[in-house]
Short mmCIF file of C-alpha atoms in Angstrom, two decimals:
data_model
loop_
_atom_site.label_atom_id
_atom_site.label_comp_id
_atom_site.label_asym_id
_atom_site.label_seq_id
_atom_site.Cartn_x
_atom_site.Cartn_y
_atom_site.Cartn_z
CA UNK A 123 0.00 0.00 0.00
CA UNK A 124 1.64 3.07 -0.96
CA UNK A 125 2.18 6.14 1.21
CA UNK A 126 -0.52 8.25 -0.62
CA UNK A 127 -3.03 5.93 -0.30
CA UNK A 128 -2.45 5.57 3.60
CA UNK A 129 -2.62 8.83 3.96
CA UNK A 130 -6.36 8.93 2.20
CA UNK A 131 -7.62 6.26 4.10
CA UNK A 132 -5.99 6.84 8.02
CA UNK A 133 -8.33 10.43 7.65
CA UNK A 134 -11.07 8.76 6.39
CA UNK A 135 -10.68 5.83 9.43
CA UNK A 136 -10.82 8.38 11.89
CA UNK A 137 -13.69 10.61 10.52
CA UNK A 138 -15.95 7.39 10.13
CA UNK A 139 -15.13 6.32 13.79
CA UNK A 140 -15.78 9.80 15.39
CA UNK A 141 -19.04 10.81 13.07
CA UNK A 142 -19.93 6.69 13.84
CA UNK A 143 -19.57 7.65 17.42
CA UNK A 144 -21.06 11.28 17.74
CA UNK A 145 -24.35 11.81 19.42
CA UNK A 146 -26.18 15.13 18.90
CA UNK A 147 -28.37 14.70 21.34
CA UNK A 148 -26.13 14.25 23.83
CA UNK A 149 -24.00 17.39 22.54
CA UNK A 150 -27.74 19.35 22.73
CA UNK A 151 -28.32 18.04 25.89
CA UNK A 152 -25.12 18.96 27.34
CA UNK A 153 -25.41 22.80 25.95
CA UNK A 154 -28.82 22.52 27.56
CA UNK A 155 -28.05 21.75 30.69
CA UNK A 156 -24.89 24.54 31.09
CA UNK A 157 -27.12 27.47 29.23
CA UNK A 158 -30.94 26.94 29.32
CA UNK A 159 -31.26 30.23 29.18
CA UNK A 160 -29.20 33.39 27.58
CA UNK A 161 -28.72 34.47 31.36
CA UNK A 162 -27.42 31.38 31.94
CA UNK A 163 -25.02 32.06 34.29
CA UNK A 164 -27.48 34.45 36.15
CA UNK A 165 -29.99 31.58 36.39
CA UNK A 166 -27.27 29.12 37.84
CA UNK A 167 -26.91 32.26 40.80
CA UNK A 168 -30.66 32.34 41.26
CA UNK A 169 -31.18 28.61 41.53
CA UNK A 170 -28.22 28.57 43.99
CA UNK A 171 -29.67 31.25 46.34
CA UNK A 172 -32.47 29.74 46.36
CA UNK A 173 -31.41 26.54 47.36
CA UNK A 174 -28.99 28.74 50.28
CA UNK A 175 -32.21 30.16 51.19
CA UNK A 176 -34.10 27.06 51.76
CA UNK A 177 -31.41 24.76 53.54
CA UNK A 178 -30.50 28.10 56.14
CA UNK A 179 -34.28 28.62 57.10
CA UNK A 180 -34.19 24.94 57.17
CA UNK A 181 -31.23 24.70 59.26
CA UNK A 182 -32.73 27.48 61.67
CA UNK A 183 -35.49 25.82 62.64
CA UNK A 184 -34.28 23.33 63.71
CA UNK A 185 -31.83 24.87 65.78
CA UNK A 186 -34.91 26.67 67.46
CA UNK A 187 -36.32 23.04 67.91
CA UNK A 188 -33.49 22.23 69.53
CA UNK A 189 -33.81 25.13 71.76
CA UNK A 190 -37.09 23.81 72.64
CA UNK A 191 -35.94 19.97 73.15
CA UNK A 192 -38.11 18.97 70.31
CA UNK A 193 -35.93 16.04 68.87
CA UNK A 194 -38.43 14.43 65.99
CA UNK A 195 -38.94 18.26 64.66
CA UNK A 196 -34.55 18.57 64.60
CA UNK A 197 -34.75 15.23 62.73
CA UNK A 198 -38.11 16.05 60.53
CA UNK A 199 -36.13 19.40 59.40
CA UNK A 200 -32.89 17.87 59.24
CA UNK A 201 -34.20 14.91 56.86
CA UNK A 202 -36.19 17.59 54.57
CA UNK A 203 -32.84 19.56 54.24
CA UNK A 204 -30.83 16.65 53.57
CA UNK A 205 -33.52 15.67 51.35
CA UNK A 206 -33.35 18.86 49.37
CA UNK A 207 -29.57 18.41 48.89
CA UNK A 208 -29.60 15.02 47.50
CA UNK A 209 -32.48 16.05 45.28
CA UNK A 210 -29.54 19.26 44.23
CA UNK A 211 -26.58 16.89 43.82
CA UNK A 212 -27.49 15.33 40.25
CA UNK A 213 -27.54 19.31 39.07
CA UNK A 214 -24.22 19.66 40.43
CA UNK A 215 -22.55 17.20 39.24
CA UNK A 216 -24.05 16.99 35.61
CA UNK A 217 -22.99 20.73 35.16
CA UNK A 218 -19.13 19.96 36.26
CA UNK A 219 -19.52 17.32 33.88
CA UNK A 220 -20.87 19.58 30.80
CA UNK A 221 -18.58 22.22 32.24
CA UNK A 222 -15.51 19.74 32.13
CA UNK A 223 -16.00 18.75 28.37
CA UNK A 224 -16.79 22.38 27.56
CA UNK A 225 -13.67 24.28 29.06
CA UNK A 226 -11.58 22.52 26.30
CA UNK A 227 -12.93 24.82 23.96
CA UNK A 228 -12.29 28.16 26.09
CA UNK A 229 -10.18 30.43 24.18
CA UNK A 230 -8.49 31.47 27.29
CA UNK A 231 -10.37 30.23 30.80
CA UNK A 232 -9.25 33.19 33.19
CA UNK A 233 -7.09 31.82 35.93
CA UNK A 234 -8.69 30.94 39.15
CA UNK A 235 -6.77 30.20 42.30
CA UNK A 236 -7.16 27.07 43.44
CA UNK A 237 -10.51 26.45 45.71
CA UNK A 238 -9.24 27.34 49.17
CA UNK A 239 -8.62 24.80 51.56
CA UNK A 240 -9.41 27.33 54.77
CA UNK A 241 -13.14 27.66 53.75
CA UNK A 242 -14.19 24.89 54.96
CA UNK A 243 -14.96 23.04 57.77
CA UNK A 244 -14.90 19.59 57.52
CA UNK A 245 -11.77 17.41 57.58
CA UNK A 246 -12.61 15.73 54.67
CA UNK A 247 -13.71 18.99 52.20
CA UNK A 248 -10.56 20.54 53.67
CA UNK A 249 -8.68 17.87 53.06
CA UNK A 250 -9.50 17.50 49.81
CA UNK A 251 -9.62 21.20 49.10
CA UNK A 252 -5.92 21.37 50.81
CA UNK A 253 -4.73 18.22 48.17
CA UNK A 254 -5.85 19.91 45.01
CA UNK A 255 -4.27 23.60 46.28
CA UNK A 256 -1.22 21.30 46.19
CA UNK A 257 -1.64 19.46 42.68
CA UNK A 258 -2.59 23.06 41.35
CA UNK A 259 0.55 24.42 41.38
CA UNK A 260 1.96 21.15 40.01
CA UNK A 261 -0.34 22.05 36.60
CA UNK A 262 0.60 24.31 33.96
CA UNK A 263 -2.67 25.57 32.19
CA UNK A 264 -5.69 27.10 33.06
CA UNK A 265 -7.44 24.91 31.74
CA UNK A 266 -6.05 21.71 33.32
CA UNK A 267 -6.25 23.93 36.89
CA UNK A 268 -9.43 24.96 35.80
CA UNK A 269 -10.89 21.27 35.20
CA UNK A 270 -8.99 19.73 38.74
CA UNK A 271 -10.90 22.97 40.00
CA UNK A 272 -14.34 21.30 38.95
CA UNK A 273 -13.64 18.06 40.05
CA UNK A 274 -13.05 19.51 43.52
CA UNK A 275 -15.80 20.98 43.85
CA UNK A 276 -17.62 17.87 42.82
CA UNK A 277 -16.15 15.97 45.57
CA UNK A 278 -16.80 18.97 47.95
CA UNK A 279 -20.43 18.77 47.14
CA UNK A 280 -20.71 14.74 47.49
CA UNK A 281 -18.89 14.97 50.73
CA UNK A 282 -21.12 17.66 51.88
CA UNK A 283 -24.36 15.85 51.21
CA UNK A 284 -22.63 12.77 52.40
CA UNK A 285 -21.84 14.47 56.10
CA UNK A 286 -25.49 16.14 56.05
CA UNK A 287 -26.68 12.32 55.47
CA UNK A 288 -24.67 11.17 58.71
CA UNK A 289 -26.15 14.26 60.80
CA UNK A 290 -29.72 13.38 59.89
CA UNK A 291 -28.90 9.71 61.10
CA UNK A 292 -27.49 11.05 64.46
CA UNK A 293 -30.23 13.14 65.08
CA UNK A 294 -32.59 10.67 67.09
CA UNK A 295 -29.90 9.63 69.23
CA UNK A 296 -27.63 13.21 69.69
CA UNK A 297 -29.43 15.74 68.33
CA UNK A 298 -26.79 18.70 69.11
CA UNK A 299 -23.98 16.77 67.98
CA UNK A 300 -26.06 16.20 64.74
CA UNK A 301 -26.85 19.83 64.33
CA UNK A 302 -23.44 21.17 64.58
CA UNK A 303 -21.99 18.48 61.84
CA UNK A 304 -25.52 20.03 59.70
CA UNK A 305 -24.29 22.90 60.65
CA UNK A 306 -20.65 22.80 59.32
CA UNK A 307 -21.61 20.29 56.05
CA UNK A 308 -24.00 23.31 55.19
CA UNK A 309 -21.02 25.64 55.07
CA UNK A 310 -18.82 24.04 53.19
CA UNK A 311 -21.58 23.17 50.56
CA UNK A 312 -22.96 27.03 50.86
CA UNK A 313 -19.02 27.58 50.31
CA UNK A 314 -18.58 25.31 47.40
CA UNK A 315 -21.62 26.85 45.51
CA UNK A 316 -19.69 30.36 45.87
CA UNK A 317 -16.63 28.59 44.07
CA UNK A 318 -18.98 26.69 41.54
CA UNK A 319 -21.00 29.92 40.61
CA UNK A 320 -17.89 31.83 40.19
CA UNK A 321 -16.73 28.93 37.73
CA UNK A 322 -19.85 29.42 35.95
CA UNK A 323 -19.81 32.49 35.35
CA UNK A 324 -15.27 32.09 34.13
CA UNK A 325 -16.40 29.75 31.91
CA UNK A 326 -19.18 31.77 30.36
CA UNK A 327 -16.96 34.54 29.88
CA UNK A 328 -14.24 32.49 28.32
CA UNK A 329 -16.38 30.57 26.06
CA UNK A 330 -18.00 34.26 24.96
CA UNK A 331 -14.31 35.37 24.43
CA UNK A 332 -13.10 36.31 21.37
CA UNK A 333 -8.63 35.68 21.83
CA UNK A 334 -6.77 39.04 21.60
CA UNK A 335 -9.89 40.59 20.68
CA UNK A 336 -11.52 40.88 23.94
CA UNK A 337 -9.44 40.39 27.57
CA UNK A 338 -11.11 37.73 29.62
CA UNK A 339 -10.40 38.92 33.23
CA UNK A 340 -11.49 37.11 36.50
CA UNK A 341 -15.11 38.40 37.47
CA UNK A 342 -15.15 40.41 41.40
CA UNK A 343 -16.99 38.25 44.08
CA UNK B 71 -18.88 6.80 -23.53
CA UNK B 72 -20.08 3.32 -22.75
CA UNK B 73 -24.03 3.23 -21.90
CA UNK B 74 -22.83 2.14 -18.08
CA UNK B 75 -20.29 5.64 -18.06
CA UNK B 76 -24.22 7.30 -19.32
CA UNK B 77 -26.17 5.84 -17.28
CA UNK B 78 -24.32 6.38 -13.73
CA UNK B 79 -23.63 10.00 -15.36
CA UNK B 80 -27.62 10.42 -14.99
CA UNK B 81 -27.52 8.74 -11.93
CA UNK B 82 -25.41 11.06 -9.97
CA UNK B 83 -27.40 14.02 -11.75
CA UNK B 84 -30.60 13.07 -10.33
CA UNK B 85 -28.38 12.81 -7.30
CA UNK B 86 -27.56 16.28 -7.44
CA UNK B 87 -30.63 17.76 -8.09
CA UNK B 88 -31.93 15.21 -5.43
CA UNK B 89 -30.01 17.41 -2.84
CA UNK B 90 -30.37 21.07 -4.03
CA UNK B 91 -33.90 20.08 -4.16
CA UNK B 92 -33.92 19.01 -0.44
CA UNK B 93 -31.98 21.99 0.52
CA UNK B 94 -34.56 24.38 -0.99
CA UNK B 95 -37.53 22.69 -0.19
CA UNK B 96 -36.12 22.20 3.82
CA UNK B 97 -34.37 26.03 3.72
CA UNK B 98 -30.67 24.71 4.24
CA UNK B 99 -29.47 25.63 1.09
CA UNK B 100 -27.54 28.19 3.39
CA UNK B 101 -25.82 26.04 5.15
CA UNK B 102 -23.41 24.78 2.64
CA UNK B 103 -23.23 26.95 0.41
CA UNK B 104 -19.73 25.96 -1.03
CA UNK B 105 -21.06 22.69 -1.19
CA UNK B 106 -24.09 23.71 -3.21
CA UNK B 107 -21.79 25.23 -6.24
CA UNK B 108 -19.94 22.81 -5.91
CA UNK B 109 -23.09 20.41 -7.29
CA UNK B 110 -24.05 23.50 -9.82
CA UNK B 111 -20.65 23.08 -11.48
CA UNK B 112 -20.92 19.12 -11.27
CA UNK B 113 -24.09 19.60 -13.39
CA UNK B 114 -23.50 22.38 -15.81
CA UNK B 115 -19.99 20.58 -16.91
CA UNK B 116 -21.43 17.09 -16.77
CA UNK B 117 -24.22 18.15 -18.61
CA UNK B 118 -22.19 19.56 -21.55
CA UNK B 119 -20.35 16.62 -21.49
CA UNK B 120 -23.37 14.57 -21.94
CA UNK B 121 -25.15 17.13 -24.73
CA UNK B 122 -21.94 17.80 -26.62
CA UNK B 123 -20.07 15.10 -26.08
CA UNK B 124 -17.67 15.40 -29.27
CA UNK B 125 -16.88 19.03 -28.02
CA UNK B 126 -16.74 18.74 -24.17
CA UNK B 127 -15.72 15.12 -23.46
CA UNK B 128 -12.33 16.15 -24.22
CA UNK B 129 -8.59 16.45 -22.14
CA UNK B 130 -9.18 20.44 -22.02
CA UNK B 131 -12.10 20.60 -20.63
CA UNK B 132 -11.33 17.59 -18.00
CA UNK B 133 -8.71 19.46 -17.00
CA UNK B 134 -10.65 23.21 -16.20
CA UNK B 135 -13.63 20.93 -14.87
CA UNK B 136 -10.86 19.20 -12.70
CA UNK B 137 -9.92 22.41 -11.50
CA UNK B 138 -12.91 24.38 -10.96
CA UNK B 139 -14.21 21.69 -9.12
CA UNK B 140 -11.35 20.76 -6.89
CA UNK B 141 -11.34 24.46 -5.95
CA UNK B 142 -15.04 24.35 -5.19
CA UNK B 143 -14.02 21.24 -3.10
CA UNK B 144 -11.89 22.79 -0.99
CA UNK B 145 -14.31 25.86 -0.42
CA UNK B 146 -16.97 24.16 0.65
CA UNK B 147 -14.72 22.27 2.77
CA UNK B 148 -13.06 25.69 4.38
CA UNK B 149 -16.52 26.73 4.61
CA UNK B 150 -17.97 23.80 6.51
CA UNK B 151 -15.41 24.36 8.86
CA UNK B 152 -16.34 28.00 9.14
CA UNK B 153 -19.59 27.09 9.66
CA UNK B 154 -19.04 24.43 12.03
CA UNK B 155 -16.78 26.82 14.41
CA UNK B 156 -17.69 30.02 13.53
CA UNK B 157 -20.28 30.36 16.89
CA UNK B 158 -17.22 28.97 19.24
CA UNK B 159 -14.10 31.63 18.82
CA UNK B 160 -12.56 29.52 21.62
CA UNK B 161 -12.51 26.73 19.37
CA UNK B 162 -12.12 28.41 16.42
CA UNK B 163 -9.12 30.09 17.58
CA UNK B 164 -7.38 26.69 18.03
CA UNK B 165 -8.79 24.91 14.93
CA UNK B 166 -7.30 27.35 13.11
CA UNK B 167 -3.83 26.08 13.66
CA UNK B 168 -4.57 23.25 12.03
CA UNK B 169 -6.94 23.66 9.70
CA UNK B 170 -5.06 26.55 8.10
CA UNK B 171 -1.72 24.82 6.91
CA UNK B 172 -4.31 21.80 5.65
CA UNK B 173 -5.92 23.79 3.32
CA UNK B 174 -2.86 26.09 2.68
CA UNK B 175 -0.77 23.51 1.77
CA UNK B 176 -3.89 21.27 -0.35
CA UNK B 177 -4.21 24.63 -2.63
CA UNK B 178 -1.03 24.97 -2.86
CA UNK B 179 -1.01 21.11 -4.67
CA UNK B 180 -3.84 22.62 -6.71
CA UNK B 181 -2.49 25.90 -7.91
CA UNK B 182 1.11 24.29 -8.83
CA UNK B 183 -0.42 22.77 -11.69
CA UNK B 184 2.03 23.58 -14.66
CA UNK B 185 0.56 25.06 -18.17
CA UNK B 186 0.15 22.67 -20.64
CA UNK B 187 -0.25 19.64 -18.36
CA UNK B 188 -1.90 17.12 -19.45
CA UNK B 189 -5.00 14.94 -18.26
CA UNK B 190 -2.57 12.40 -17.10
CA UNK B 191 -0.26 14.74 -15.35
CA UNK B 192 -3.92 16.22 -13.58
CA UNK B 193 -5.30 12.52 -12.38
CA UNK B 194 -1.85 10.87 -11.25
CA UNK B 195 -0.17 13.66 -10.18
CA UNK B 196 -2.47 16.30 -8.91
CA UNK B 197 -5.59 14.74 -8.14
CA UNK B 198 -4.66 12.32 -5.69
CA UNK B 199 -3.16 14.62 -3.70
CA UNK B 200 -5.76 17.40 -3.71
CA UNK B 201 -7.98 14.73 -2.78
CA UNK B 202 -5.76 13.64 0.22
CA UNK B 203 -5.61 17.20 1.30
CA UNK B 204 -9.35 17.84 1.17
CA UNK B 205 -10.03 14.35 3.35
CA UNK B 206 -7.78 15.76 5.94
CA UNK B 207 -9.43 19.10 6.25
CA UNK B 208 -13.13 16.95 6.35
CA UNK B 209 -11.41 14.76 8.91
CA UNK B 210 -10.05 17.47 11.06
CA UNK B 211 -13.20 19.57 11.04
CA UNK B 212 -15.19 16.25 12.28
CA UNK B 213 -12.50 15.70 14.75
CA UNK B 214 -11.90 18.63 16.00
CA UNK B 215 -15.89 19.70 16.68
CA UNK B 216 -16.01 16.30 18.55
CA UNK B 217 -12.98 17.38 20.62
CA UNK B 218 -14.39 20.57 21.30
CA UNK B 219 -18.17 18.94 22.21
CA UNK B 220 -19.30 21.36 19.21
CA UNK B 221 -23.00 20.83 17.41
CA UNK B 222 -23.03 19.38 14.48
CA UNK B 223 -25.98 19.60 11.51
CA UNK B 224 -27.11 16.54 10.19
CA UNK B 225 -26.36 18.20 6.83
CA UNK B 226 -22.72 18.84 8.05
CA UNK B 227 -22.42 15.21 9.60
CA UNK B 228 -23.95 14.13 5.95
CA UNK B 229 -21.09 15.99 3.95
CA UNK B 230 -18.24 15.06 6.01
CA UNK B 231 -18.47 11.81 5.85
CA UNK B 232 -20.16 11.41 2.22
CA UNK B 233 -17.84 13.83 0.70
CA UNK B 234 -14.80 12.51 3.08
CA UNK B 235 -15.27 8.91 2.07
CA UNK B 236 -15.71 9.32 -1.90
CA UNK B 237 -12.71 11.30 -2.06
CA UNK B 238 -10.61 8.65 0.06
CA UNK B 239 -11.71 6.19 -1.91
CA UNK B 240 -11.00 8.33 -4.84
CA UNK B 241 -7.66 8.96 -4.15
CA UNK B 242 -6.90 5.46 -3.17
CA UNK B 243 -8.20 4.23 -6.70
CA UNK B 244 -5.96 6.81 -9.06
CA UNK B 245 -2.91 5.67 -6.73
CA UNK B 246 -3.87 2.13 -7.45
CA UNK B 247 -4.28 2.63 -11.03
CA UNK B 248 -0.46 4.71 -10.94
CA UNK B 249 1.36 2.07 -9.28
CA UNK B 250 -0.45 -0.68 -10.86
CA UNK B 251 0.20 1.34 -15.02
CA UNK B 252 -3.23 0.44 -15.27
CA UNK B 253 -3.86 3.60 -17.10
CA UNK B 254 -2.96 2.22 -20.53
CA UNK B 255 -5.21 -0.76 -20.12
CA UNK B 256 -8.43 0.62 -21.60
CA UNK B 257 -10.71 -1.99 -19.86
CA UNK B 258 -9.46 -1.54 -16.53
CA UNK B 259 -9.93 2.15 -16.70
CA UNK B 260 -13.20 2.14 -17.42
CA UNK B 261 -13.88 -0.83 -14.69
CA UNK B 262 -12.27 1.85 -11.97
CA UNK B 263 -13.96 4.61 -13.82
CA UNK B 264 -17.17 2.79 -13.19
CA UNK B 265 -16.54 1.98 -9.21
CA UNK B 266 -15.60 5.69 -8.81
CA UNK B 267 -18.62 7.03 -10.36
CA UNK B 268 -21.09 4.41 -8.46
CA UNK B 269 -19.32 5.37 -5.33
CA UNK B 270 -19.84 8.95 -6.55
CA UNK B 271 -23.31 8.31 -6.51
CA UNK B 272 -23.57 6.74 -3.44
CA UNK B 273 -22.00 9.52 -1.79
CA UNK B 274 -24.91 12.29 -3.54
CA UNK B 275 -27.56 9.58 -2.05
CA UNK B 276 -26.39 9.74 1.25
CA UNK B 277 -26.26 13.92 1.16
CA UNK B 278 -29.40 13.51 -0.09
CA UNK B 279 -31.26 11.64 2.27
CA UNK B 280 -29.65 14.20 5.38
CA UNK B 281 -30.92 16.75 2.91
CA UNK B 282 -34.92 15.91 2.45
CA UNK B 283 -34.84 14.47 6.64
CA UNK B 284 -36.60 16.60 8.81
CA UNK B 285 -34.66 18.18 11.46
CA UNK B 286 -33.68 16.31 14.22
CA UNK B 287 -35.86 16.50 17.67
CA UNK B 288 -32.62 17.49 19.67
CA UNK B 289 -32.90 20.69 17.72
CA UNK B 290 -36.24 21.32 17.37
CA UNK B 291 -36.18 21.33 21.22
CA UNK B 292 -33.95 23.75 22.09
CA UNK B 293 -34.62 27.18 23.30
CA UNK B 294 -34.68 29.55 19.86
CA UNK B 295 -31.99 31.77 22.48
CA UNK B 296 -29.86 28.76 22.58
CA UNK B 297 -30.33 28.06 19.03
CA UNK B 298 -28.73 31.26 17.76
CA UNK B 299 -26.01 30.94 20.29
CA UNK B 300 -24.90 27.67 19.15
CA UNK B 301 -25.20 28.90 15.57
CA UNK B 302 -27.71 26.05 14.95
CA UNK B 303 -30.31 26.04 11.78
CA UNK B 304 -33.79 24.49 13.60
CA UNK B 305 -34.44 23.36 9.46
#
């Protein structure tokens, strides 16, 4: 086989196998699910408020049933904000995905410092948070720091929900202790959301961005 | 001409008209433009070829039909890559570093062709090559929007690999019939002659099909805001 007719074929090999393999509807989907909307990354800040809004005056009362030694209410309102996070976890986690696949095509993702370790309260989000600050500086582009940046977060937000699960099933038995782990889960997911809209919104801007034609600069929180 | 060189001539202009017809009727006809002339010049020189055969089915005019149409090609192909990027200057940014030297270097092939070459000189050592060049820039386009997580038309998808895979196949057959010197033996020409052009039609089948479909329900979905930023035709 000679050289010219290896080089007509390998092209043709690897169109077939990636049109074989592409699936609009998935690609749709995905572009769906980051941008339903032109305001997209103003309806990612809404929908996160409002979920802030509902776990806090969740979390509330049932630190006033507490006050008042009413244990089932502290586990009632615990369960129904648990509940509400685990119904808010799929979202998550299938925008970092869509986000993920969709930074590759930034022109230029602005750089982000790594999610910081010291905002949150549990030893495993810290942890976590305290690893990646590490690996960061080990990577050289944005958009490799940008992508380990979504993957934290991802882990932040299952090991939130995951902590808020373990409160609600201490909350028969000791209902402060329970409370206070609520308590601190809720932070760190209220503080992951801050680092996840402010992704949103880098992304947005980068994928907007026209290279050398427009600066992309870091929105202020 | 043989009646079988006739007949698949017909066949692949039905073809052709089978497409712009689907275009116009569906409204798409601005989506591949390039692509679209490309079929106008297919028809107007295949068609004198047919009506005047003793005037037009000659070495000169292969030769300017060769190249007018490999330069219509290559347009269409630059412009389904335009059109394929052009909502995404992220990605168009980078797919311009390689899709620029592909079809810099593929018109270069195509524009190097020496006055007074002959129809020989064109198919073994031109065509092959311009071919080559234009089922790189198809290939990198496809690969490149996959990469990238871009939309693709079903009209696009259609061309890419319709166009894409004729032309391989193509290119692989006139390097075949060079290395094999079966351009002197008059039966064997016309045998590869005859694969190319049923592959040929094949290929204006397949782009025709994509071309008359409705559009998909993924599209016809989406958000008209979301539509026009991905760039996306909902015909």
């Amino acid at each position: 086989m000679t050289l010219v007719i290896m080089a007509a074929l390998v092209p043709l090999v690897g169109l077939l196998l990636v049109l074989g393999r592409y699936n609009a509807s998935r690609v749709l989907t995905d572009w769906t699910v980051l941008a339903p909307r032109p305001r997209a990354e103003g309806d990612i800040e809404e929908h996160v408020a409002l979920e802030t809004a509902v776990l806090d005056a969740t979390l509330a009362a049932a630190r006033g049933a507490h006050g008042q030694a009413d244990v089932s209410e502290v586990v009632r309102l615990l369960g129904l904000a648990e509940g509400a996070i685990a119904e808010a976890i799929p979202d998550r986690v299938a925008r970092i995905k869509v986000m993920s696949r969709l930074c590759r095509m930034a022109a230029a993702v602005a750089p982000l410092p790594a999610v910081p370790w010291r905002s949150f309260q549990l030893g495993t989000t810290s942890g976590l948070a305290a690893l990646a600050s590490f690996a960061h500086h080990l990577l050289v582009s944005t958009h490799e720091r940008f992508w380990l940046r979504l993957q934290v977060l991802q882990g932040i937000f299952r090991l939130s929900a995951r902590a808020m699960a373990t409160a609600t099933r201490r909350a028969p038995a000791r209902a402060a202790e329970a409370i206070t782990l609520f308590d601190r889960a809720a932070h760190d997911w209220k503080a992951g959301d801050q680092e996840f809209v402010e992704s949103v919104r880098v992304l947005l801007t980068s994928l907007a961005a026209r290279p050398k034609a427009q600066a992309v600069t870091a929105p202020q929180r | 001409m043989t009646p079988s060189q006739v007949a698949l001539i017909w066949a692949g202009l039905v073809g052709i008209v089978a497409i712009l017809c689907g275009l116009r009727v569906r409204r798409r006809l601005h989506l591949c433009v390039g692509f679209a002339l490309y079929l106008l010049a297919v028809v107007v020189t295949e068609s004198l070829a047919l009506v005047d055969p003793d005037r037009f089915h000659k070495a000169w005019f292969y030769i300017w039909k060769e190249a007018v149409l490999n330069l219509l090609k290559l347009a269409a192909g630059a412009e389904l890559a335009w059109r394929v990027f052009r909502g995404f200057p992220g990605a168009w940014w980078r797919a311009r570093f390689v899709l620029a030297p592909l079809l810099a270097l593929t018109t270069l092939a195509l524009v190097t062709l020496p006055r007074g070459s002959t129809a020989h000189d064109l198919v073994f050592g031109y065509q092959a090559q311009v071919n080559t060049g234009a089922i790189w820039l198809l290939a990198c386009t496809a690969v490149l929007a996959a990469w990238f997580h871009l939309p693709l038309h079903a009209v696009h998808r259609a061309i890419l690999a319709g166009l894409g895979g004729y032309l391989a196949l193509s290119a692989a057959l006139l390097e075949w019939m060079r290395v094999g010197g079966l351009y002197d033996d008059p039966n064997a020409r016309v045998a590869i002659g005859l694969v190319n052009s049923a592959a040929y039609s094949l290929m204006l089948g397949w782009i025709a099909v994509a071309a008359w479909q409705p559009s998909e329900v993924a599209v016809r979905m989406l958000p008209p805001a979301l539509l026009a930023r991905l760039k996306l035709d909902p015909a």
